[in-house]
């Protein structure tokens, strides 16, 4: 992290610059749909940045689909099998990565049909969402946001990590969710998202982000 040079930027400008970068992005596997990660803890709000980029792409005539991993949580009976505050389960078992591979990434690989399921499970109601599939046309961009994205070997063509310092993460995480903090510390040590992501955004001060360019 100390070797990465960060420059101050506004959120609007960041959304525009990322969108411009995606216009010419060609997936390495030959698929017609670029797949982008917006990785970060819930407190870092990576979904907000994904939405900004989606809007910037829309203005530029490029379709996109924003998908959040919170729509692919496992049922409560599986998620909470070891209790409501089990860090190991949160880190390894809350998100249905198999469903993400099947319903999101599979349709967008070379030879896929582009029919993506935007969400699968409603954690509040603890039942299937029954959402219809979304047809992403060739050239459309997948913008997937959520935590721990860079540890699953998902086939991203570009990854953005929204970073919070340890202190900022603690301050901006609700007290009732402080039990999740060791999972993010483990993720940092095991995956080094700040060092492996293509683009790093530091958001300790939500009004004044900085990025690696």
Tab-separated table of C-alpha atoms in Angstrom:
chain	number	residue	atom	x	y	z
A	1	UNK	CA	0.000	0.000	0.000
A	2	UNK	CA	2.820	2.376	0.771
A	3	UNK	CA	4.152	2.060	-2.797
A	4	UNK	CA	0.859	3.071	-4.434
A	5	UNK	CA	0.571	6.736	-5.341
A	6	UNK	CA	-2.952	8.072	-4.874
A	7	UNK	CA	-4.407	11.253	-6.326
A	8	UNK	CA	-7.350	13.232	-4.985
A	9	UNK	CA	-10.478	13.106	-7.131
A	10	UNK	CA	-14.243	13.676	-6.872
A	11	UNK	CA	-16.701	10.808	-7.009
A	12	UNK	CA	-18.318	12.198	-10.158
A	13	UNK	CA	-14.981	12.508	-11.931
A	14	UNK	CA	-13.995	9.027	-10.781
A	15	UNK	CA	-17.192	7.564	-12.220
A	16	UNK	CA	-16.551	9.312	-15.533
A	17	UNK	CA	-12.921	8.198	-15.789
A	18	UNK	CA	-13.729	4.586	-14.966
A	19	UNK	CA	-16.540	4.583	-17.527
A	20	UNK	CA	-14.178	5.946	-20.177
A	21	UNK	CA	-11.697	3.212	-19.343
A	22	UNK	CA	-14.358	0.540	-19.736
A	23	UNK	CA	-15.444	1.690	-23.192
A	24	UNK	CA	-12.314	0.189	-24.769
A	25	UNK	CA	-11.917	-2.783	-22.423
A	26	UNK	CA	-11.805	-6.130	-24.240
A	27	UNK	CA	-12.295	-9.311	-22.159
A	28	UNK	CA	-9.263	-11.578	-22.296
A	29	UNK	CA	-11.374	-14.681	-22.973
A	30	UNK	CA	-13.042	-13.201	-26.047
A	31	UNK	CA	-16.438	-12.792	-24.395
A	32	UNK	CA	-18.472	-9.756	-25.528
A	33	UNK	CA	-19.318	-8.680	-21.966
A	34	UNK	CA	-16.664	-7.011	-19.782
A	35	UNK	CA	-16.952	-8.055	-16.127
A	36	UNK	CA	-15.926	-5.520	-13.508
A	37	UNK	CA	-15.456	-5.944	-9.742
A	38	UNK	CA	-16.228	-3.217	-7.226
A	39	UNK	CA	-14.767	-4.829	-4.151
A	40	UNK	CA	-15.065	-3.481	-0.641
A	41	UNK	CA	-16.598	-3.832	2.793
A	42	UNK	CA	-20.228	-2.728	3.107
A	43	UNK	CA	-19.032	0.356	5.005
A	44	UNK	CA	-16.965	1.381	1.958
A	45	UNK	CA	-20.148	1.385	-0.179
A	46	UNK	CA	-18.647	-0.084	-3.364
A	47	UNK	CA	-22.163	-0.335	-4.780
A	48	UNK	CA	-22.442	3.461	-4.845
A	49	UNK	CA	-19.403	3.652	-7.111
A	50	UNK	CA	-20.762	0.870	-9.317
A	51	UNK	CA	-23.984	2.855	-9.743
A	52	UNK	CA	-22.027	5.994	-10.645
A	53	UNK	CA	-20.108	4.124	-13.305
A	54	UNK	CA	-23.323	2.594	-14.629
A	55	UNK	CA	-24.860	6.032	-15.044
A	56	UNK	CA	-21.703	7.349	-16.709
A	57	UNK	CA	-21.795	4.406	-19.126
A	58	UNK	CA	-25.476	5.047	-19.880
A	59	UNK	CA	-24.721	8.632	-20.852
A	60	UNK	CA	-22.061	7.293	-23.200
A	61	UNK	CA	-24.493	4.882	-24.840
A	62	UNK	CA	-23.105	1.707	-23.251
A	63	UNK	CA	-25.522	-0.613	-21.409
A	64	UNK	CA	-24.525	-2.104	-18.087
A	65	UNK	CA	-25.945	-4.222	-15.288
A	66	UNK	CA	-25.215	-3.565	-11.614
A	67	UNK	CA	-25.353	-6.704	-9.463
A	68	UNK	CA	-24.773	-6.814	-5.705
A	69	UNK	CA	-23.611	-9.941	-3.925
A	70	UNK	CA	-26.114	-9.210	-1.135
A	71	UNK	CA	-28.669	-10.619	-3.587
A	72	UNK	CA	-26.794	-13.922	-3.535
A	73	UNK	CA	-26.696	-14.558	0.195
A	74	UNK	CA	-27.425	-18.103	1.255
A	75	UNK	CA	-30.637	-18.888	3.187
A	76	UNK	CA	-30.545	-18.042	6.894
A	77	UNK	CA	-30.637	-21.729	7.819
A	78	UNK	CA	-27.285	-22.160	6.070
A	79	UNK	CA	-25.794	-18.719	6.703
A	80	UNK	CA	-26.497	-18.720	10.422
A	81	UNK	CA	-26.023	-22.413	11.147
A	82	UNK	CA	-23.212	-21.600	13.600
A	83	UNK	CA	-24.843	-18.509	15.054
A	84	UNK	CA	-25.480	-14.919	14.025
A	85	UNK	CA	-21.902	-13.777	14.665
A	86	UNK	CA	-19.689	-16.568	13.417
A	87	UNK	CA	-16.768	-14.904	11.623
A	88	UNK	CA	-15.670	-18.058	9.798
A	89	UNK	CA	-19.159	-18.569	8.387
A	90	UNK	CA	-19.351	-14.928	7.328
A	91	UNK	CA	-16.027	-15.145	5.546
A	92	UNK	CA	-16.529	-18.499	3.843
A	93	UNK	CA	-20.213	-19.345	3.832
A	94	UNK	CA	-22.573	-16.389	3.634
A	95	UNK	CA	-22.386	-15.759	-0.117
A	96	UNK	CA	-23.524	-18.311	-2.670
A	97	UNK	CA	-20.496	-18.210	-4.946
A	98	UNK	CA	-21.764	-21.257	-6.849
A	99	UNK	CA	-24.915	-19.362	-7.810
A	100	UNK	CA	-22.827	-16.361	-8.877
A	101	UNK	CA	-20.778	-18.597	-11.159
A	102	UNK	CA	-23.914	-20.245	-12.556
A	103	UNK	CA	-26.294	-17.294	-12.877
A	104	UNK	CA	-23.956	-14.339	-13.461
A	105	UNK	CA	-20.570	-15.384	-14.809
A	106	UNK	CA	-21.572	-18.454	-16.814
A	107	UNK	CA	-23.964	-16.570	-19.113
A	108	UNK	CA	-21.286	-13.915	-19.747
A	109	UNK	CA	-18.428	-16.164	-20.761
A	110	UNK	CA	-17.473	-16.671	-24.395
A	111	UNK	CA	-20.345	-18.547	-26.017
A	112	UNK	CA	-22.801	-17.530	-23.277
A	113	UNK	CA	-26.271	-16.162	-23.937
A	114	UNK	CA	-25.995	-12.973	-21.837
A	115	UNK	CA	-29.061	-13.832	-19.680
A	116	UNK	CA	-28.082	-12.861	-16.127
A	117	UNK	CA	-30.055	-13.345	-12.927
A	118	UNK	CA	-29.614	-10.024	-11.065
A	119	UNK	CA	-30.424	-11.503	-7.648
A	120	UNK	CA	-31.450	-14.827	-6.179
A	121	UNK	CA	-32.265	-14.470	-2.489
A	122	UNK	CA	-33.972	-11.808	-0.368
A	123	UNK	CA	-32.188	-11.955	3.015
A	124	UNK	CA	-34.854	-9.845	4.771
A	125	UNK	CA	-37.734	-12.105	3.758
A	126	UNK	CA	-35.433	-15.167	3.638
A	127	UNK	CA	-36.916	-16.446	0.408
A	128	UNK	CA	-36.136	-16.507	-3.295
A	129	UNK	CA	-36.580	-13.164	-5.033
A	130	UNK	CA	-38.062	-14.699	-8.209
A	131	UNK	CA	-36.539	-11.871	-10.196
A	132	UNK	CA	-36.655	-12.255	-13.984
A	133	UNK	CA	-33.481	-12.745	-15.968
A	134	UNK	CA	-31.911	-9.650	-17.536
A	135	UNK	CA	-30.606	-9.819	-21.090
A	136	UNK	CA	-27.281	-8.012	-21.294
A	137	UNK	CA	-26.575	-7.214	-24.950
A	138	UNK	CA	-23.122	-7.775	-26.471
A	139	UNK	CA	-20.872	-4.965	-25.293
A	140	UNK	CA	-22.884	-4.541	-22.108
A	141	UNK	CA	-20.844	-4.346	-18.925
A	142	UNK	CA	-21.337	-6.331	-15.714
A	143	UNK	CA	-20.653	-4.217	-12.603
A	144	UNK	CA	-20.544	-6.598	-9.630
A	145	UNK	CA	-20.114	-5.149	-6.144
A	146	UNK	CA	-19.648	-6.685	-2.739
A	147	UNK	CA	-17.060	-7.825	-0.169
A	148	UNK	CA	-14.357	-10.467	-0.618
A	149	UNK	CA	-14.728	-10.522	-4.411
A	150	UNK	CA	-11.041	-10.964	-5.195
A	151	UNK	CA	-10.596	-14.267	-3.386
A	152	UNK	CA	-12.856	-16.450	-5.549
A	153	UNK	CA	-11.053	-16.464	-8.917
A	154	UNK	CA	-14.027	-14.819	-10.584
A	155	UNK	CA	-13.122	-13.911	-14.203
A	156	UNK	CA	-13.002	-10.141	-13.827
A	157	UNK	CA	-11.606	-8.066	-16.659
A	158	UNK	CA	-11.007	-5.124	-14.320
A	159	UNK	CA	-11.093	-4.929	-10.533
A	160	UNK	CA	-11.653	-1.867	-8.354
A	161	UNK	CA	-11.040	-2.073	-4.612
A	162	UNK	CA	-12.604	0.590	-2.394
A	163	UNK	CA	-10.273	0.762	0.583
A	164	UNK	CA	-10.917	1.909	4.128
A	165	UNK	CA	-8.175	2.125	6.738
A	166	UNK	CA	-8.648	-0.018	9.835
A	167	UNK	CA	-9.831	3.006	11.809
A	168	UNK	CA	-12.223	4.229	9.126
A	169	UNK	CA	-13.650	0.751	8.671
A	170	UNK	CA	-14.365	0.518	12.394
A	171	UNK	CA	-15.896	4.000	12.550
A	172	UNK	CA	-18.149	3.506	9.567
A	173	UNK	CA	-19.274	-0.022	10.394
A	174	UNK	CA	-22.384	-0.057	12.630
A	175	UNK	CA	-21.659	-1.255	16.166
A	176	UNK	CA	-23.930	-4.267	15.679
A	177	UNK	CA	-21.705	-5.406	12.803
A	178	UNK	CA	-18.308	-4.937	14.472
A	179	UNK	CA	-18.121	-8.697	14.847
A	180	UNK	CA	-17.449	-8.863	11.060
A	181	UNK	CA	-14.259	-6.781	11.265
A	182	UNK	CA	-11.887	-9.745	11.793
A	183	UNK	CA	-13.107	-11.169	8.470
A	184	UNK	CA	-11.935	-8.052	6.632
A	185	UNK	CA	-8.596	-8.165	8.437
A	186	UNK	CA	-8.208	-11.780	7.311
A	187	UNK	CA	-9.152	-10.833	3.744
A	188	UNK	CA	-6.491	-8.146	3.717
A	189	UNK	CA	-3.806	-10.555	4.900
A	190	UNK	CA	-4.789	-13.490	2.688
A	191	UNK	CA	-5.741	-11.691	-0.536
A	192	UNK	CA	-4.128	-8.221	-0.358
A	193	UNK	CA	-6.952	-6.583	-2.331
A	194	UNK	CA	-5.257	-3.165	-2.235
A	195	UNK	CA	-2.211	-4.670	-3.921
A	196	UNK	CA	-3.949	-6.967	-6.395
A	197	UNK	CA	-6.809	-4.772	-7.673
A	198	UNK	CA	-6.304	-2.953	-10.967
A	199	UNK	CA	-7.682	0.281	-9.503
A	200	UNK	CA	-7.461	1.342	-5.870
A	201	UNK	CA	-9.843	3.911	-4.404
A	202	UNK	CA	-9.262	5.181	-0.861
A	203	UNK	CA	-12.451	6.400	0.786
A	204	UNK	CA	-11.526	7.109	4.413
A	205	UNK	CA	-13.135	10.523	3.998
A	206	UNK	CA	-16.311	9.801	2.015
A	207	UNK	CA	-16.354	13.390	0.716
A	208	UNK	CA	-12.790	13.310	-0.657
A	209	UNK	CA	-11.737	10.037	-2.279
A	210	UNK	CA	-8.334	9.372	-3.802
A	211	UNK	CA	-7.421	6.806	-6.435
A	212	UNK	CA	-4.472	5.137	-8.116
A	213	UNK	CA	-5.415	6.247	-11.628
